Coordinates of C-alpha atoms and ligand atoms in Angstrom, one line a residue:
M1 CA -74.8 -65.1 11.5
A2 CA -76.8 -64.8 14.7
D3 CA -75.0 -63.4 17.8
R4 CA -73.6 -66.1 19.9
I5 CA -72.1 -64.4 22.8
S6 CA -74.0 -63.6 26.0
L7 CA -72.9 -62.8 29.6
L8 CA -73.1 -65.7 32.0
P9 CA -75.8 -65.4 34.5
E10 CA -74.3 -64.2 37.8
H11 CA -74.9 -67.4 39.7
V12 CA -73.1 -69.4 37.0
A13 CA -70.2 -67.0 37.1
N14 CA -70.1 -67.4 40.8
Q15 CA -70.0 -71.1 40.6
I16 CA -67.1 -71.0 38.3
A17 CA -65.3 -68.6 40.6
A18 CA -66.1 -71.0 43.4
G19 CA -64.3 -73.7 41.7
E20 CA -61.1 -71.7 42.0
V21 CA -61.5 -70.4 45.5
I22 CA -63.4 -73.1 47.3
Q23 CA -62.0 -76.5 46.9
R24 CA -63.0 -78.1 50.2
P25 CA -64.3 -77.2 53.6
A26 CA -60.9 -76.0 54.6
S27 CA -61.0 -73.3 51.9
V28 CA -64.2 -72.0 53.5
V29 CA -62.6 -72.0 56.9
K30 CA -59.6 -70.1 55.6
E31 CA -61.8 -67.4 54.0
L32 CA -64.1 -66.9 56.9
L33 CA -61.3 -66.8 59.5
E34 CA -59.4 -64.3 57.4
N35 CA -62.4 -62.1 57.0
A36 CA -62.9 -62.2 60.8
V37 CA -59.2 -61.1 61.2
D38 CA -59.7 -58.4 58.6
A39 CA -62.7 -57.2 60.5
K40 CA -60.4 -56.5 63.5
A41 CA -62.0 -59.1 65.8
D42 CA -60.0 -60.0 68.9
S43 CA -62.1 -63.1 69.6
I44 CA -63.0 -65.7 67.0
Q45 CA -64.8 -69.0 67.2
L46 CA -64.8 -71.7 64.6
I47 CA -67.5 -74.3 64.8
I48 CA -67.6 -77.2 62.5
K49 CA -69.7 -80.4 62.1
D50 CA -68.7 -83.5 60.1
A51 CA -65.4 -82.0 59.1
G52 CA -67.2 -79.0 57.7
K53 CA -69.4 -81.0 55.3
T54 CA -72.5 -80.2 57.3
L55 CA -71.5 -76.9 59.0
I56 CA -68.8 -74.4 59.1
Q57 CA -69.5 -71.4 61.2
V58 CA -67.2 -68.5 62.2
I59 CA -68.3 -66.1 64.9
D60 CA -66.3 -62.9 65.4
N61 CA -66.6 -59.7 67.5
G62 CA -65.2 -57.5 64.7
I63 CA -66.6 -54.4 63.1
G64 CA -69.7 -56.0 61.6
M65 CA -71.6 -55.1 58.5
S66 CA -74.3 -52.5 57.8
T67 CA -77.5 -53.6 56.1
T68 CA -76.2 -52.6 52.7
D69 CA -72.7 -54.1 53.3
I70 CA -74.1 -57.4 54.3
R71 CA -75.9 -57.7 50.9
M72 CA -72.9 -56.3 49.0
A73 CA -70.5 -58.7 50.7
F74 CA -72.0 -61.6 48.7
E75 CA -71.6 -59.9 45.4
R76 CA -68.6 -60.8 43.2
H77 CA -65.7 -58.3 43.3
A78 CA -67.4 -56.6 46.2
T79 CA -64.7 -55.7 48.8
S80 CA -64.2 -53.0 51.4
K81 CA -60.5 -53.7 51.3
I82 CA -59.2 -52.0 48.2
K83 CA -60.7 -49.2 46.2
A84 CA -58.2 -48.7 43.5
A85 CA -55.5 -50.7 41.8
E86 CA -52.7 -48.9 43.7
D87 CA -54.1 -50.3 46.9
L88 CA -53.0 -53.7 45.7
F89 CA -49.5 -52.6 46.4
N90 CA -50.1 -51.5 49.9
L91 CA -52.1 -54.3 51.3
N92 CA -52.7 -54.8 55.0
T93 CA -55.5 -57.2 54.8
K94 CA -55.8 -60.8 54.0
G95 CA -58.6 -60.5 51.5
F96 CA -58.9 -58.1 48.6
R97 CA -60.4 -60.0 45.8
G98 CA -64.0 -59.7 47.0
E99 CA -64.6 -63.1 45.7
A100 CA -64.7 -65.5 48.6
L101 CA -68.2 -64.9 50.0
A102 CA -69.8 -64.8 46.5
S103 CA -68.1 -68.1 45.7
I104 CA -69.2 -69.7 49.0
A105 CA -72.7 -68.5 48.5
A106 CA -72.9 -70.1 45.1
V107 CA -72.2 -73.5 46.5
A108 CA -73.8 -73.6 50.0
Q109 CA -76.6 -72.4 52.2
I110 CA -75.5 -69.4 54.2
E111 CA -76.8 -67.7 57.2
T112 CA -75.2 -64.5 58.2
H113 CA -75.8 -62.4 61.3
S114 CA -74.0 -59.2 61.7
R115 CA -74.1 -56.1 63.8
P116 CA -71.8 -53.1 63.7
E117 CA -71.0 -51.6 67.1
D118 CA -72.9 -48.4 66.5
E119 CA -76.2 -50.1 65.5
E120 CA -78.7 -51.6 67.8
L121 CA -80.2 -54.3 65.8
A122 CA -78.3 -56.9 63.8
H123 CA -79.0 -58.0 60.2
L124 CA -79.8 -61.5 59.2
L125 CA -79.3 -62.6 55.6
K126 CA -80.0 -66.1 54.3
I127 CA -78.6 -67.1 50.9
E128 CA -78.8 -70.4 49.1
G129 CA -76.9 -71.1 45.8
S130 CA -76.5 -67.3 45.2
E131 CA -80.2 -66.6 45.8
V132 CA -81.2 -64.4 48.7
K133 CA -83.9 -66.2 50.7
E134 CA -84.4 -63.9 53.6
Q135 CA -83.2 -60.6 55.0
T136 CA -84.5 -59.3 58.3
L137 CA -83.5 -57.6 61.5
T138 CA -82.5 -59.6 64.5
T139 CA -80.4 -59.4 67.6
N140 CA -76.8 -60.4 67.7
P141 CA -73.8 -59.4 69.8
K142 CA -71.5 -56.9 68.1
G143 CA -69.7 -58.6 65.2
T144 CA -70.5 -61.2 62.6
S145 CA -71.5 -64.8 62.5
I146 CA -71.4 -66.6 59.2
A147 CA -72.7 -70.2 59.0
V148 CA -72.0 -72.2 55.9
K149 CA -74.2 -75.3 55.6
N150 CA -74.1 -78.3 53.3
L151 CA -71.2 -77.2 51.2
F152 CA -71.6 -78.2 47.5
Y153 CA -75.2 -79.3 48.2
N154 CA -76.0 -78.2 44.7
I155 CA -73.0 -79.8 43.0
P156 CA -73.2 -83.5 43.9
A157 CA -70.1 -84.3 41.9
R158 CA -68.0 -82.0 44.0
R159 CA -69.6 -83.1 47.2
N160 CA -68.8 -86.7 46.4
F161 CA -65.3 -85.7 45.6
L162 CA -64.6 -84.7 49.2
K163 CA -62.3 -86.9 51.1
S164 CA -63.0 -88.8 54.4
N165 CA -63.7 -86.7 57.5
T166 CA -60.3 -87.4 58.8
V167 CA -58.6 -86.0 55.8
E168 CA -60.9 -83.0 55.5
L169 CA -60.6 -82.3 59.2
R170 CA -56.8 -82.4 58.9
H171 CA -57.0 -79.7 56.2
I172 CA -59.2 -77.6 58.4
I173 CA -56.8 -78.0 61.3
D174 CA -54.0 -76.9 59.1
E175 CA -55.8 -73.7 58.1
F176 CA -56.7 -73.1 61.7
H177 CA -53.1 -73.5 62.8
R178 CA -52.0 -70.9 60.2
V179 CA -54.4 -68.3 61.4
A180 CA -54.0 -69.0 65.1
L181 CA -50.2 -68.8 64.7
A182 CA -50.3 -65.6 62.7
H183 CA -52.5 -63.9 65.3
P184 CA -51.6 -64.7 68.9
E185 CA -53.2 -61.4 69.7
I186 CA -56.6 -62.9 68.9
A187 CA -58.4 -65.3 71.2
I188 CA -59.5 -68.2 69.0
A189 CA -61.4 -71.4 69.7
F190 CA -62.3 -74.3 67.5
F191 CA -65.2 -76.7 68.2
Q192 CA -65.8 -79.8 66.2
N193 CA -69.0 -81.8 66.7
G194 CA -69.3 -80.1 70.1
D195 CA -65.8 -81.0 71.4
D196 CA -63.4 -78.1 71.8
L197 CA -60.3 -79.0 69.9
F198 CA -58.6 -75.7 70.7
N199 CA -59.4 -72.9 73.0
L200 CA -56.6 -70.4 72.8
Q201 CA -56.4 -67.2 74.8
K202 CA -54.6 -64.1 73.7
A203 CA -51.0 -64.8 74.3
S204 CA -47.4 -64.3 73.3
L205 CA -46.3 -66.1 70.2
R206 CA -44.4 -68.6 72.3
K207 CA -47.4 -69.4 74.4
R208 CA -49.6 -69.6 71.4
I209 CA -47.2 -72.1 69.8
V210 CA -47.2 -74.2 72.9
G211 CA -50.9 -73.9 73.2
I212 CA -51.3 -75.4 69.7
F213 CA -48.6 -78.0 69.6
G214 CA -48.2 -79.0 73.2
G215 CA -46.1 -78.3 76.2
K216 CA -43.1 -80.3 75.1
W217 CA -42.5 -77.7 72.4
D218 CA -41.5 -75.1 75.0
T219 CA -38.1 -76.5 75.5
F220 CA -37.4 -76.9 71.8
L221 CA -38.1 -73.3 70.6
V222 CA -35.1 -71.2 69.7
P223 CA -36.0 -67.5 69.2
V224 CA -35.0 -65.8 66.0
E225 CA -34.9 -62.0 65.6
E226 CA -33.4 -59.8 63.1
H227 CA -34.3 -56.3 62.0
T228 CA -32.8 -54.8 58.8
S229 CA -33.9 -52.0 56.6
L230 CA -35.2 -54.6 54.1
A231 CA -37.1 -56.8 56.5
R232 CA -38.0 -57.8 60.0
L233 CA -37.6 -61.4 60.9
E234 CA -39.1 -62.9 64.0
G235 CA -40.3 -66.2 65.4
F236 CA -38.8 -69.5 66.4
V237 CA -37.0 -72.4 64.9
L238 CA -36.9 -75.8 66.5
K239 CA -33.8 -77.3 67.9
P240 CA -32.3 -79.8 65.5
S241 CA -32.8 -82.5 68.1
F242 CA -36.5 -82.0 67.7
S243 CA -36.4 -82.4 63.9
K244 CA -38.5 -85.2 62.5
K245 CA -38.3 -87.6 59.6
T246 CA -41.7 -86.4 58.5
R247 CA -41.9 -82.8 57.3
G248 CA -43.3 -81.5 60.5
Q249 CA -44.4 -78.1 61.4
Q250 CA -43.0 -75.5 58.9
F251 CA -44.7 -72.2 58.9
F252 CA -43.6 -69.1 57.0
F253 CA -45.6 -66.0 57.3
V254 CA -45.0 -62.9 55.2
N255 CA -46.7 -59.9 56.5
R256 CA -48.8 -62.2 58.7
R257 CA -49.9 -64.2 55.6
F258 CA -49.0 -67.9 55.5
I259 CA -47.0 -68.6 52.4
K260 CA -45.1 -71.4 50.8
S261 CA -41.8 -70.4 49.3
P262 CA -39.4 -73.2 48.4
F263 CA -36.8 -70.5 48.2
L264 CA -37.2 -69.3 51.7
H265 CA -37.5 -72.8 53.0
H266 CA -34.2 -73.5 51.4
A267 CA -32.7 -70.6 53.3
V268 CA -33.9 -72.1 56.6
L269 CA -32.4 -75.5 55.6
A270 CA -29.1 -73.9 54.8
A271 CA -29.0 -72.4 58.3
Y272 CA -29.4 -75.9 59.7
E273 CA -26.6 -77.3 57.6
G274 CA -24.6 -79.9 59.5
L275 CA -27.0 -80.0 62.4
L276 CA -29.6 -82.4 61.2
Q277 CA -29.6 -86.1 60.9
R278 CA -30.0 -87.5 57.5
D279 CA -33.6 -87.3 56.2
H280 CA -34.7 -85.1 59.1
H281 CA -36.6 -81.9 58.6
P282 CA -36.4 -78.9 60.8
G283 CA -39.5 -77.2 62.3
Y284 CA -40.0 -73.5 62.2
I285 CA -42.5 -70.7 62.7
L286 CA -41.1 -67.6 61.2
F287 CA -42.5 -64.2 60.5
L288 CA -41.1 -62.0 57.8
D289 CA -42.3 -58.5 57.5
V290 CA -41.4 -56.5 54.5
A291 CA -42.8 -53.3 53.0
P292 CA -46.0 -54.3 51.2
E293 CA -45.0 -52.6 48.0
T294 CA -41.9 -54.9 47.7
L295 CA -44.0 -58.0 47.2
D296 CA -46.5 -59.4 44.9
I297 CA -49.1 -61.7 46.4
N298 CA -51.4 -61.5 43.4
I299 CA -49.8 -64.4 41.6
H300 CA -52.0 -67.2 42.9
P301 CA -55.7 -67.4 43.7
N302 CA -55.1 -69.1 47.0
K303 CA -52.4 -66.6 47.8
T304 CA -50.0 -69.0 49.5
E305 CA -47.3 -68.2 47.1
I306 CA -45.6 -64.9 46.9
K307 CA -42.9 -63.0 44.9
F308 CA -40.4 -60.8 46.5
E309 CA -38.5 -57.9 45.0
D310 CA -35.2 -58.9 46.5
E311 CA -35.2 -62.6 47.2
Q312 CA -31.5 -63.0 47.3
S313 CA -31.0 -60.5 50.2
L314 CA -33.9 -62.1 52.1
Y315 CA -32.3 -65.5 51.7
A316 CA -29.0 -64.2 53.2
I317 CA -30.8 -62.5 56.1
L318 CA -32.7 -65.6 56.9
R319 CA -29.9 -67.9 56.7
S320 CA -27.5 -65.9 58.8
A321 CA -30.1 -64.9 61.4
I322 CA -31.2 -68.5 62.0
K323 CA -27.6 -69.7 62.0
H324 CA -26.8 -67.1 64.6
S325 CA -29.7 -68.1 66.8
L326 CA -28.9 -71.8 66.6
G327 CA -25.3 -70.9 67.5
I328 CA -26.2 -68.7 70.4
F329 CA -28.4 -71.3 71.9
Q330 CA -25.5 -73.6 71.7
V331 CA -27.2 -76.2 69.7
Q332 CA -24.9 -79.1 69.3
P333 CA -24.9 -81.4 66.3
L334 CA -27.0 -84.3 67.2
I335 CA -25.4 -87.5 68.0
D336 CA -27.7 -89.3 70.2
F337 CA -26.4 -92.8 70.5
D338 CA -29.1 -93.9 72.8
N339 CA -31.7 -93.0 70.2
S340 CA -29.9 -94.5 67.3
T341 CA -29.7 -97.9 68.9
N342 CA -33.3 -97.9 70.2
L343 CA -35.0 -96.3 67.3
D344 CA -33.0 -97.3 64.3
V345 CA -32.2 -100.8 65.1
P346 CA -35.5 -102.3 65.8
Y347 CA -34.5 -105.4 64.0
D348 CA -32.1 -106.7 66.6
Y349 CA -33.4 -110.2 67.2
K350 CA -31.2 -110.8 70.2
D351 CA -32.6 -107.9 72.1
K352 CA -36.1 -108.5 70.8
T353 CA -36.3 -111.9 72.4
A354 CA -34.9 -110.6 75.6
V355 CA -37.5 -107.9 76.0
Q356 CA -40.4 -109.8 74.6
P357 CA -40.6 -113.3 76.0
N358 CA -43.9 -113.6 74.2
L359 CA -42.5 -113.3 70.7
E360 CA -42.7 -116.5 68.8
I361 CA -39.2 -116.7 67.5
D362 CA -37.4 -120.0 67.7
A363 CA -33.8 -118.7 67.9
S364 CA -32.5 -122.1 66.9
F365 CA -34.7 -122.3 63.9
N366 CA -32.8 -122.2 60.7
P367 CA -35.0 -122.0 57.6
F368 CA -32.1 -123.1 55.5
Q369 CA -31.6 -126.4 57.1
E370 CA -33.6 -129.3 55.6
K371 CA -36.1 -130.3 58.2
G372 CA -38.8 -131.7 56.2
L373 CA -41.1 -129.0 57.4
Q374 CA -43.8 -128.3 54.9
R375 CA -43.5 -124.6 55.6
D376 CA -39.9 -124.6 54.6
V377 CA -40.4 -126.5 51.5
K378 CA -43.1 -124.1 50.3
K379 CA -40.8 -121.1 50.9
S380 CA -37.9 -122.7 49.3
A381 CA -40.1 -123.5 46.4
Q382 CA -41.1 -119.9 46.2
W383 CA -37.5 -118.9 46.1
E384 CA -36.6 -121.0 43.3
A385 CA -39.7 -119.9 41.4
L386 CA -38.3 -116.4 41.4
F387 CA -36.1 -117.3 38.5
S388 CA -38.8 -119.1 36.5
H389 CA -42.1 -117.3 37.1
P390 CA -41.8 -114.4 39.4
E391 CA -45.4 -113.6 38.7
T392 CA -46.6 -116.7 40.4
L393 CA -45.2 -115.7 43.7
E394 CA -48.0 -113.4 44.7
S395 CA -50.8 -115.8 45.1
N396 CA -49.8 -119.3 43.9
P397 CA -46.8 -120.7 45.6
P398 CA -45.5 -123.5 43.5
V399 CA -46.6 -127.0 44.5
E400 CA -44.7 -128.8 47.2
G401 CA -42.4 -131.6 46.5
L402 CA -40.5 -130.1 43.6
D403 CA -37.0 -131.1 43.4
L404 CA -35.6 -127.9 44.7
E405 CA -31.9 -128.2 44.7
M406 CA -31.8 -125.7 47.5
P407 CA -28.4 -125.4 49.0
R408 CA -28.3 -126.4 52.7
T409 CA -27.4 -122.9 53.7
P410 CA -27.7 -120.4 51.0
K411 CA -24.9 -117.9 51.2
V412 CA -26.0 -114.4 52.2
F413 CA -24.2 -111.2 52.8
Q414 CA -25.0 -107.6 53.1
L415 CA -24.1 -105.0 50.5
F416 CA -23.8 -101.3 51.4
S417 CA -25.6 -102.0 54.7
K418 CA -28.7 -101.8 52.6
Y419 CA -29.2 -104.9 50.6
I420 CA -29.0 -108.6 51.3
V421 CA -27.4 -110.6 48.6
C422 CA -28.3 -114.2 48.4
A423 CA -26.6 -116.8 46.3
L424 CA -28.9 -119.4 44.8
P425 CA -28.0 -122.2 42.3
S426 CA -29.6 -120.3 39.6
G427 CA -28.4 -116.8 40.3
L428 CA -28.3 -114.0 42.7
L429 CA -31.0 -112.3 44.7
L430 CA -30.6 -108.7 45.7
I431 CA -33.0 -107.8 48.4
D432 CA -33.7 -104.3 49.8
Q433 CA -33.6 -105.0 53.6
S434 CA -35.8 -102.1 54.6
R435 CA -38.5 -102.8 52.1
A436 CA -38.5 -106.5 52.8
H437 CA -38.9 -105.9 56.5
Q438 CA -41.7 -103.4 55.9
R439 CA -43.5 -106.0 53.9
V440 CA -43.1 -108.6 56.6
L441 CA -44.2 -106.2 59.4
Y442 CA -47.1 -104.9 57.3
E443 CA -48.6 -108.3 56.7
Q444 CA -48.1 -109.2 60.4
F445 CA -49.9 -106.1 61.5
L446 CA -52.6 -106.3 59.0
G447 CA -53.2 -109.9 60.1
V448 CA -53.5 -108.9 63.7
I449 CA -55.8 -105.9 62.9
T450 CA -58.1 -107.7 60.5
K451 CA -58.2 -111.2 62.0
D452 CA -59.2 -110.0 65.4
R453 CA -56.2 -111.5 67.1
A454 CA -55.0 -108.8 69.3
A455 CA -52.1 -110.3 71.2
S456 CA -51.0 -107.7 73.6
Q457 CA -48.4 -107.6 76.3
Q458 CA -48.4 -105.5 79.4
L459 CA -45.6 -103.0 79.4
L460 CA -43.1 -103.2 82.3
F461 CA -43.3 -99.4 82.7
P462 CA -46.2 -97.4 81.1
V463 CA -45.0 -95.2 78.4
A464 CA -46.2 -91.6 78.8
I465 CA -46.7 -89.5 75.7
T466 CA -47.9 -85.9 75.6
L467 CA -50.4 -85.3 72.9
D468 CA -51.0 -82.0 71.3
T469 CA -54.6 -81.0 70.5
T470 CA -54.4 -82.2 66.9
Q471 CA -53.1 -85.5 68.0
K472 CA -55.8 -85.8 70.6
A473 CA -58.4 -85.2 68.0
Y474 CA -56.9 -87.8 65.7
F475 CA -56.4 -90.2 68.6
K476 CA -60.2 -90.3 69.0
E477 CA -60.5 -91.5 65.4
V478 CA -58.0 -94.3 65.7
E479 CA -58.5 -95.5 69.2
D480 CA -60.8 -98.3 68.3
I481 CA -58.2 -99.7 66.0
L482 CA -55.4 -99.2 68.4
V483 CA -57.3 -101.2 71.0
H484 CA -57.9 -103.9 68.4
I485 CA -54.2 -104.1 67.6
G486 CA -53.4 -104.6 71.2
F487 CA -52.7 -101.2 72.7
Q488 CA -54.1 -100.3 76.0
W489 CA -53.9 -97.0 78.0
N490 CA -55.1 -95.2 81.0
P491 CA -57.8 -92.5 80.6
I492 CA -56.1 -89.5 79.0
Q493 CA -55.5 -86.7 81.6
N494 CA -54.2 -83.3 80.8
S495 CA -53.1 -84.4 77.4
L496 CA -51.0 -87.2 78.9
L497 CA -51.5 -90.5 77.2
E498 CA -50.1 -93.4 79.3
I499 CA -49.8 -96.6 77.2
T500 CA -49.9 -99.6 79.5
A501 CA -49.9 -102.4 77.0
A502 CA -48.7 -102.8 73.4
P503 CA -49.0 -105.4 70.6
D504 CA -46.7 -108.3 70.8
L505 CA -44.8 -107.2 67.8
V506 CA -43.9 -103.9 69.4
S507 CA -41.3 -103.7 72.2
Q508 CA -41.3 -101.3 75.1
D509 CA -38.8 -98.9 73.6
Q510 CA -40.7 -98.7 70.3
V511 CA -44.0 -97.7 71.7
E512 CA -43.5 -94.0 71.8
K513 CA -42.2 -93.9 68.3
I514 CA -45.0 -96.0 66.9
I515 CA -47.7 -93.9 68.6
E516 CA -46.1 -90.7 67.4
E517 CA -45.9 -92.1 63.9
V518 CA -49.5 -93.1 63.9
L519 CA -50.7 -89.8 65.3
F520 CA -48.8 -87.8 62.9
F521 CA -51.0 -88.0 60.0
E522 CA -50.1 -86.2 56.8
H523 CA -52.2 -85.3 53.9
E524 CA -52.9 -88.5 52.3
G525 CA -52.4 -88.7 48.6
K526 CA -55.3 -89.7 46.4
K527 CA -54.5 -93.3 46.4
D528 CA -54.1 -93.5 50.1
A529 CA -57.3 -91.8 50.9
N530 CA -59.1 -94.8 49.6
S531 CA -57.4 -97.4 51.7
S532 CA -58.9 -98.4 55.0
M533 CA -57.8 -97.0 58.3
A534 CA -56.5 -100.4 59.3
D535 CA -54.4 -100.5 56.2
K536 CA -53.0 -97.1 56.8
L537 CA -52.2 -97.9 60.4
A538 CA -50.5 -101.2 59.4
K539 CA -48.4 -99.2 56.9
K540 CA -47.5 -96.6 59.3
M541 CA -46.4 -99.1 61.9
A542 CA -44.5 -101.1 59.4
K543 CA -42.7 -98.0 58.2
A544 CA -41.9 -96.9 61.7
L545 CA -40.6 -100.2 62.9
A546 CA -38.9 -101.6 59.8
I547 CA -35.1 -101.9 59.9
K548 CA -33.6 -99.0 57.9
A549 CA -30.7 -98.8 55.4
G550 CA -27.4 -98.4 57.1
I551 CA -28.0 -101.1 59.7
T552 CA -25.7 -104.0 59.8
L553 CA -27.4 -107.4 60.2
E554 CA -26.1 -110.6 61.5
I555 CA -26.1 -113.5 59.0
K556 CA -28.9 -115.1 61.0
A557 CA -31.0 -112.0 60.9
Q558 CA -30.4 -111.7 57.2
Q559 CA -31.5 -115.3 56.6
E560 CA -34.5 -114.9 58.8
L561 CA -35.6 -111.8 57.0
I562 CA -35.5 -113.6 53.7
D563 CA -37.3 -116.5 55.1
N564 CA -40.1 -114.2 56.5
L565 CA -40.3 -112.3 53.3
F566 CA -41.0 -115.4 51.3
G567 CA -43.6 -116.4 53.8
C568 CA -45.6 -113.2 52.9
K569 CA -48.6 -113.2 50.6
E570 CA -47.0 -110.5 48.5
T571 CA -43.3 -110.6 48.0
L572 CA -42.6 -108.4 45.1
V573 CA -43.4 -104.9 46.4
S574 CA -43.3 -103.2 49.7
P575 CA -46.5 -101.8 51.3
F576 CA -45.6 -98.5 49.5
N577 CA -45.4 -100.2 46.2
K578 CA -41.6 -100.2 45.9
R579 CA -39.7 -103.1 44.4
I580 CA -38.3 -105.4 47.2
F581 CA -35.8 -107.4 45.3
I582 CA -34.1 -107.9 41.9
T583 CA -32.7 -111.1 40.5
L584 CA -29.6 -111.6 38.5
E585 CA -29.8 -114.9 36.7
K586 CA -26.8 -117.1 35.9
A587 CA -27.5 -116.6 32.2
E588 CA -27.4 -112.8 32.6
I589 CA -24.2 -113.0 34.5
E590 CA -22.6 -115.2 31.9
Q591 CA -23.8 -112.9 29.2
K592 CA -22.0 -110.0 30.9
M593 CA -18.9 -112.0 31.0
L594 CA -18.7 -112.5 27.3
Ligands
LIG1 P1 -62.5 -59.9 50.5 O1 -62.2 -60.4 51.9 O2 -61.6 -60.3 49.5 O3 -62.8 -58.4 50.6 P2 -64.9 -61.5 50.8 O4 -65.8 -62.0 49.8 O5 -64.2 -62.4 51.7 O6 -63.9 -60.6 50.0 O7 -65.7 -60.5 51.7 C1 -66.4 -59.4 51.1 C2 -66.5 -58.2 52.0 O8 -67.5 -58.6 53.1 C3 -65.3 -57.8 52.7 O9 -64.5 -56.9 52.0 C4 -65.8 -57.2 54.0 O10 -66.1 -55.9 53.8 C5 -67.1 -57.9 54.3 N1 -67.0 -59.0 55.3 C6 -66.8 -60.3 55.1 N2 -66.7 -61.0 56.3 C7 -66.8 -60.0 57.2 C8 -66.8 -60.1 58.7 N3 -66.6 -61.2 59.3 N4 -66.9 -58.9 59.3 C9 -67.1 -57.8 58.7 N5 -67.1 -57.6 57.3 C10 -67.0 -58.8 56.6
LIG2 MG1 -62.2 -62.4 52.4

């Protein structure tokens, strides 16, 4: 038999390695920033274009590379950071695999300029798809600049797989945050399409945090510090009153390396026990330093996971140190009555009409009274159809004029402050109040956004919101839609956004929450990345404003909600694809009674 095995050509091997190390522009950003840190730079600039799809460039003032090193740097398994296997257990650098640059070079066009301090001229190296195109001498300040252009230019399938600029930018900002937080001793700036998103001077950790997330953070930071023979813990946790429903900012660094450890996260949560509102997440930026030989970071190619020798003790140290800090700073359990009425009871129709004279709600209107209004008939017909053909609800409301046998006032009541139970001649309807309201609001917002009918009301008092740099960047992307929906604001000054008008559907006291919700954008899941910006915004606003479980509703509000729900185009599932109601037919009930 002929020999069948041969070594892969180097560029193919590199492409395969790239698949593991470089998933998206943010991966390149991470690798280049970490290399700059490892090169002992104290000033770093990150420049990107089109969310990194066209250009990612990192300029540092670190130790630079000699003419041989610059060539070697792009070879696989070429690293200056470890020489022998033992070094793996005593690691003080971010990198050590010597794989990143080779991987990037396999899937992009790279231009590197580098000059060590003790050399006069700099070296320029151009590589495309692992192939060296040019190597010459040039001039460059001390340090290194690596420009990565047209990522995945030679792998169209992967390039097409990249998400929208918003999503990719978000990932890049995440990586930037991690490096900037881990190294407040390094001045670091970030330019995107010519705008400076961040320009952070060397600073204390507290100042760095505030520089990244905004001035409002200053008052919420609670310092944590604990030194034991096993570990040093430093950093900040956020006051429980600053906790969010969204998993906000949670950063754990072990030996200055960002890691994700569900175990350590749990230790932090344990320290907050009893201090958080339900479904709220604490924020933290914590640095744990342990002897390098007591941990194993070689278990994951992206190195955000880690294994400790003595996890149990670390858990205990964390929990007690944080608990102690929260105690010292006299953090009280949060019972903010003001907040809970304003934020969690948006579905208070009485107040709503009082604050919003524009809102088209006829308080005397009772959908359950026979009025001969066509609209009512249709809705009622839809109701009844629930029990015969639920599938027809979505697009084909049953014909008018059916003999409906609708009771004059169907009986409704609330169950567990979460469901609305409605008695119909043919059975019971059990409606999830929050999901139903999300659906109603979602369709209203979507209608306003897409049908160009921005009904807006001037606010009595402008609502001022401080934006952090990330939010400012995102605000630019959504501002057109926000205008379209009916928001208006004064020109942003010093990160202060003053909202002067809001959509009809949003009342004065909901404005801040809504804007925060909209500007806090998380990694979108695959499904979501495909939906339009308008759709996403409508979902966010619906989610933020919808009445929650645990809220008591007056009978009238219950009836109105049901009525509105069945006026929707889609009634079966919430905007997040959750079932809105279930039915219990008479026959089923009788069956159970046998
Ligand atoms: P690793 O960081 O794991 O060693 P990389 O592929 O990221 O592997 O980099 C390869 C080598 O190139 C590094 O070990 C380092 O010697 C050199 N290098 C990369 N970036 C820089 C930089 N910005 N300044 C100086 N040297 C660098
Ligand atoms: Mg590296």
